[in-house]
């Protein structure tokens, strides 16, 4: 079992910045990927940014260039630096990781952290 502990969400004015952190702990053998998804009220969950164990990144269409994902492998922690925030970025942000043990794949989600960008 893997636990994901998030921090850094909150209220910010448009144009401001936030840095989200997500630390993974528990039974971790190998992490295939860690990243962030978000979900606004009435909307589907969408990709924000992910990073594979090899360092490859993938960003959502509307956040690339403003957001940056990074990882501290020693601490099993992933960060999301969010700059130039817009009101449309308001959503619950979920940390996600996929781990492997032998041939088994496991997906874990954080509890979600609220990001509110005031207009």
PDB file of C-alpha atoms in Angstrom:
ATOM      1  CA  UNK A   1       0.000   0.000   0.000  1.00  0.00           C
ATOM      2  CA  UNK A   2       1.184   3.472  -0.914  1.00  0.00           C
ATOM      3  CA  UNK A   3       0.075   6.674   0.717  1.00  0.00           C
ATOM      4  CA  UNK A   4       0.241  10.023  -1.025  1.00  0.00           C
ATOM      5  CA  UNK A   5       0.455  13.122   1.129  1.00  0.00           C
ATOM      6  CA  UNK A   6      -0.195  16.403  -0.632  1.00  0.00           C
ATOM      7  CA  UNK A   7       0.458  19.963   0.394  1.00  0.00           C
ATOM      8  CA  UNK A   8       0.596  23.425  -1.089  1.00  0.00           C
ATOM      9  CA  UNK A   9      -2.958  24.036  -2.217  1.00  0.00           C
ATOM     10  CA  UNK A  10      -4.867  27.120  -1.286  1.00  0.00           C
ATOM     11  CA  UNK A  11      -6.222  30.432  -2.448  1.00  0.00           C
ATOM     12  CA  UNK A  12      -4.244  32.662  -4.770  1.00  0.00           C
ATOM     13  CA  UNK A  13      -4.951  35.685  -6.916  1.00  0.00           C
ATOM     14  CA  UNK A  14      -4.882  35.506 -10.689  1.00  0.00           C
ATOM     15  CA  UNK A  15      -1.334  35.793 -11.940  1.00  0.00           C
ATOM     16  CA  UNK A  16       0.093  34.335  -8.775  1.00  0.00           C
ATOM     17  CA  UNK A  17       1.948  31.121  -8.119  1.00  0.00           C
ATOM     18  CA  UNK A  18       1.601  27.982  -6.057  1.00  0.00           C
ATOM     19  CA  UNK A  19       3.837  24.994  -5.528  1.00  0.00           C
ATOM     20  CA  UNK A  20       2.198  21.654  -4.852  1.00  0.00           C
ATOM     21  CA  UNK A  21       4.050  18.785  -3.240  1.00  0.00           C
ATOM     22  CA  UNK A  22       3.166  15.109  -3.065  1.00  0.00           C
ATOM     23  CA  UNK A  23       5.195  12.652  -1.022  1.00  0.00           C
ATOM     24  CA  UNK A  24       4.745   8.926  -1.510  1.00  0.00           C
ATOM     25  CA  UNK A  25       5.315   6.523   1.337  1.00  0.00           C
ATOM     26  CA  UNK A  26       4.557   2.934   2.231  1.00  0.00           C
ATOM     27  CA  UNK A  27       5.230  -0.213   0.259  1.00  0.00           C
ATOM     28  CA  UNK A  28       7.118   1.168  -2.707  1.00  0.00           C
ATOM     29  CA  UNK A  29       9.143  -1.150  -4.893  1.00  0.00           C
ATOM     30  CA  UNK A  30       9.241   0.768  -8.153  1.00  0.00           C
ATOM     31  CA  UNK A  31       7.478   3.901  -9.332  1.00  0.00           C
ATOM     32  CA  UNK A  32       6.570   3.945 -12.997  1.00  0.00           C
ATOM     33  CA  UNK A  33       5.152   7.435 -12.947  1.00  0.00           C
ATOM     34  CA  UNK A  34       4.017  10.240 -10.698  1.00  0.00           C
ATOM     35  CA  UNK A  35       1.971  13.235 -11.607  1.00  0.00           C
ATOM     36  CA  UNK A  36      -0.981  15.504 -11.205  1.00  0.00           C
ATOM     37  CA  UNK A  37      -4.543  15.574 -12.461  1.00  0.00           C
ATOM     38  CA  UNK A  38      -7.271  18.073 -11.753  1.00  0.00           C
ATOM     39  CA  UNK A  39     -11.031  18.138 -11.733  1.00  0.00           C
ATOM     40  CA  UNK A  40     -13.260  21.184 -11.732  1.00  0.00           C
ATOM     41  CA  UNK A  41     -16.932  21.044 -10.742  1.00  0.00           C
ATOM     42  CA  UNK A  42     -19.006  19.524 -13.520  1.00  0.00           C
ATOM     43  CA  UNK A  43     -15.917  18.650 -15.539  1.00  0.00           C
ATOM     44  CA  UNK A  44     -13.997  15.458 -16.194  1.00  0.00           C
ATOM     45  CA  UNK A  45     -10.687  14.825 -14.555  1.00  0.00           C
ATOM     46  CA  UNK A  46      -7.893  15.981 -16.824  1.00  0.00           C
ATOM     47  CA  UNK A  47      -4.169  15.592 -17.071  1.00  0.00           C
ATOM     48  CA  UNK A  48      -2.048  18.365 -15.630  1.00  0.00           C
ATOM     49  CA  UNK A  49       1.434  16.872 -15.743  1.00  0.00           C
ATOM     50  CA  UNK A  50       3.113  13.508 -15.301  1.00  0.00           C
ATOM     51  CA  UNK A  51       6.680  12.307 -15.117  1.00  0.00           C
ATOM     52  CA  UNK A  52       7.890   8.768 -15.692  1.00  0.00           C
ATOM     53  CA  UNK A  53      10.692   7.099 -13.820  1.00  0.00           C
ATOM     54  CA  UNK A  54      12.930   7.819 -16.770  1.00  0.00           C
ATOM     55  CA  UNK A  55      12.234  11.531 -16.596  1.00  0.00           C
ATOM     56  CA  UNK A  56       9.845  11.881 -19.511  1.00  0.00           C
ATOM     57  CA  UNK A  57       7.151  14.487 -18.980  1.00  0.00           C
ATOM     58  CA  UNK A  58       3.692  14.971 -20.360  1.00  0.00           C
ATOM     59  CA  UNK A  59       1.650  18.134 -19.872  1.00  0.00           C
ATOM     60  CA  UNK A  60      -1.952  19.022 -20.407  1.00  0.00           C
ATOM     61  CA  UNK A  61      -2.645  21.187 -23.424  1.00  0.00           C
ATOM     62  CA  UNK A  62      -3.559  24.275 -21.450  1.00  0.00           C
ATOM     63  CA  UNK A  63      -0.920  24.187 -18.718  1.00  0.00           C
ATOM     64  CA  UNK A  64       2.326  23.541 -20.572  1.00  0.00           C
ATOM     65  CA  UNK A  65       4.498  26.627 -20.410  1.00  0.00           C
ATOM     66  CA  UNK A  66       3.035  27.786 -17.113  1.00  0.00           C
ATOM     67  CA  UNK A  67       3.391  24.677 -14.977  1.00  0.00           C
ATOM     68  CA  UNK A  68       6.500  22.620 -14.329  1.00  0.00           C
ATOM     69  CA  UNK A  69       6.658  19.147 -12.826  1.00  0.00           C
ATOM     70  CA  UNK A  70       9.726  17.863 -11.025  1.00  0.00           C
ATOM     71  CA  UNK A  71      10.684  14.940  -8.822  1.00  0.00           C
ATOM     72  CA  UNK A  72      12.972  14.246  -5.924  1.00  0.00           C
ATOM     73  CA  UNK A  73      13.576  10.533  -6.410  1.00  0.00           C
ATOM     74  CA  UNK A  74      15.354  10.069  -3.098  1.00  0.00           C
ATOM     75  CA  UNK A  75      12.307  11.375  -1.244  1.00  0.00           C
ATOM     76  CA  UNK A  76       9.698   9.889  -3.589  1.00  0.00           C
ATOM     77  CA  UNK A  77       8.235  13.343  -3.901  1.00  0.00           C
ATOM     78  CA  UNK A  78       6.772  15.079  -6.921  1.00  0.00           C
ATOM     79  CA  UNK A  79       6.283  18.822  -7.216  1.00  0.00           C
ATOM     80  CA  UNK A  80       4.128  20.999  -9.393  1.00  0.00           C
ATOM     81  CA  UNK A  81       5.218  24.598  -9.782  1.00  0.00           C
ATOM     82  CA  UNK A  82       2.272  26.617 -11.038  1.00  0.00           C
ATOM     83  CA  UNK A  83       2.888  30.113 -12.347  1.00  0.00           C
ATOM     84  CA  UNK A  84       0.654  32.688 -14.004  1.00  0.00           C
ATOM     85  CA  UNK A  85      -2.402  31.073 -12.513  1.00  0.00           C
ATOM     86  CA  UNK A  86      -5.773  31.775 -14.075  1.00  0.00           C
ATOM     87  CA  UNK A  87      -9.280  31.466 -12.642  1.00  0.00           C
ATOM     88  CA  UNK A  88      -9.845  28.514 -14.980  1.00  0.00           C
ATOM     89  CA  UNK A  89      -7.128  26.670 -13.062  1.00  0.00           C
ATOM     90  CA  UNK A  90      -9.474  26.469 -10.092  1.00  0.00           C
ATOM     91  CA  UNK A  91      -9.974  22.780  -9.373  1.00  0.00           C
ATOM     92  CA  UNK A  92      -9.195  19.947  -7.036  1.00  0.00           C
ATOM     93  CA  UNK A  93      -5.715  18.719  -7.845  1.00  0.00           C
ATOM     94  CA  UNK A  94      -4.994  15.031  -7.338  1.00  0.00           C
ATOM     95  CA  UNK A  95      -1.612  13.435  -6.997  1.00  0.00           C
ATOM     96  CA  UNK A  96      -1.236  10.084  -8.743  1.00  0.00           C
ATOM     97  CA  UNK A  97       1.394   7.393  -8.830  1.00  0.00           C
ATOM     98  CA  UNK A  98       1.726   4.008 -10.467  1.00  0.00           C
ATOM     99  CA  UNK A  99       3.941   1.420  -8.809  1.00  0.00           C
ATOM    100  CA  UNK A 100       4.975  -2.100  -9.688  1.00  0.00           C
ATOM    101  CA  UNK A 101       5.635  -5.205  -7.651  1.00  0.00           C
ATOM    102  CA  UNK A 102       6.710  -8.166  -9.767  1.00  0.00           C
ATOM    103  CA  UNK A 103       4.227  -8.189 -12.658  1.00  0.00           C
ATOM    104  CA  UNK A 104       1.546  -6.294 -10.777  1.00  0.00           C
ATOM    105  CA  UNK A 105       0.715  -2.656 -11.404  1.00  0.00           C
ATOM    106  CA  UNK A 106      -0.910  -0.488  -8.790  1.00  0.00           C
ATOM    107  CA  UNK A 107      -2.472   2.944  -9.124  1.00  0.00           C
ATOM    108  CA  UNK A 108      -2.812   5.263  -6.157  1.00  0.00           C
ATOM    109  CA  UNK A 109      -4.464   8.625  -5.757  1.00  0.00           C
ATOM    110  CA  UNK A 110      -4.079  11.325  -3.196  1.00  0.00           C
ATOM    111  CA  UNK A 111      -7.023  12.815  -1.386  1.00  0.00           C
ATOM    112  CA  UNK A 112      -6.961  15.918  -3.542  1.00  0.00           C
ATOM    113  CA  UNK A 113      -6.013  19.458  -2.665  1.00  0.00           C
ATOM    114  CA  UNK A 114      -8.131  22.464  -3.544  1.00  0.00           C
ATOM    115  CA  UNK A 115      -6.664  25.241  -5.646  1.00  0.00           C
ATOM    116  CA  UNK A 116      -8.747  28.394  -5.950  1.00  0.00           C
ATOM    117  CA  UNK A 117      -7.643  31.230  -8.203  1.00  0.00           C
ATOM    118  CA  UNK A 118      -9.567  34.430  -7.671  1.00  0.00           C
ATOM    119  CA  UNK A 119     -10.364  36.656 -10.629  1.00  0.00           C
TER     120      UNK A 119
END
